[in-house]
DNA sequence: AAGTGGTCTAGACCACTTT
DNA sequence: AAGTGGTCTAGACCACTTC
């Protein structure tokens, strides 16, 4: 009922409040959030206004509505989320989740291009993970994953090896870092010697190069990922509208 | 007020009716459609129900709302639509619309893979257009555009050469074919001799290969496009959420 | 001033899930 | 039966555009 001094619509303010609660961990991934009626009482607005806020958060994949049950915080540890950030599809047959093999794990001072993307000060420390993803034992993706130290304090290679499933599910369960959106920049490149060896192709083989900047709640950038994809039997799928 | 026998929500039925009017050309791209109040009277439902139908169509980029003015049919002949289906962005600097040069135009019997994608009978006729897109006189994209004969009857190379701007705008103005969605399959490949010559790169140079199936109203497939992109100074941009 | 889309409310009823 | 999200309505007022 009360108009805020910012003049943004009420439902946007409610949306911001809900996002704040999500970011502060009041409701964790996979959990049930309060019902629309409860939230409308808590915020002192009508149910319809809460509804519109939740509608948008649901469209942005932050929340998931289930009729009769309630509204849940989205999680990467669910079958339905497994292909949200993995757009690689086999030319024939169904999408399948790959196996992961960690090639390298290091703590180090991050290079300048990474700190710039992650909005850190030059020279700050972090981690880099190299891994190979394989479909049916066929190496297909070489990933280089750059992380800032802060949110991932205590990350170890033992943890990584013990985890099977989406890395974003691991980040969410272990570090309360929930990936919410990402921007990808895609190019075609030639495989260098190292890449060719790890992926089992010839040097110079054309690879799909995918550079991703991922963001957590509050649009905070928390991961830079560089992927090299072998696309003779797979393709990157994108829907336009 | 009246429940249809299909049991789909009212606003979905209204949405379908509006899409039907769009598909039949009752309202053309760029035109103003009737106001929400008018539509609610016409369909015998409340304004809120019409509103929800238009909300979805607006999210799907079929309609554009403008406060105080009304709701308009989306068009490709507008600056805001120019980069909806062109995701190529320069590494540095602002997106810019390319110049197009037609390399080849032919009427022919379509190959089997094209007729299958376009859901035509084997051996049906159509057109193929080859063109090169250049940014600041630098050839960057080689496109091969396959069209069915039916919707594009009368298409000629003179028309194509006379048109500057997005091809989808031309299709919309000249043939009432409005592209509404598309699915892209992206790979990395090596340039063959022909492609290398047209794009001014060496044979074997890595190219981004983009195969697109575009659909008009009613999800009717009406174009297959194969593009080879030079990505040493450009990237394909994609947002995930 | 009149017309448009945008927001907000209150209340009714439906469909689904759980108890 | 009770609680949840999903749909639909009717009416009020706001913000923007045009006349």
XYZ file of C-alpha atoms in Angstrom, chain B residues 9-19 43 45 49-50 53 57:
17
model
C -7.682 -21.391 -20.063
C -9.680 -18.533 -21.558
C -6.655 -16.312 -22.027
C -4.974 -19.067 -24.049
C -8.005 -19.237 -26.298
C -7.933 -15.470 -26.717
C -4.225 -15.661 -27.449
C -4.915 -18.258 -30.134
C -7.621 -16.048 -31.674
C -5.280 -13.070 -31.780
C -2.540 -15.201 -33.348
C -14.331 -11.608 -27.435
C -14.163 -11.488 -21.818
C -8.019 -11.736 -19.685
C -7.198 -9.968 -22.947
C -3.083 -12.972 -23.678
C 2.337 -12.441 -27.206
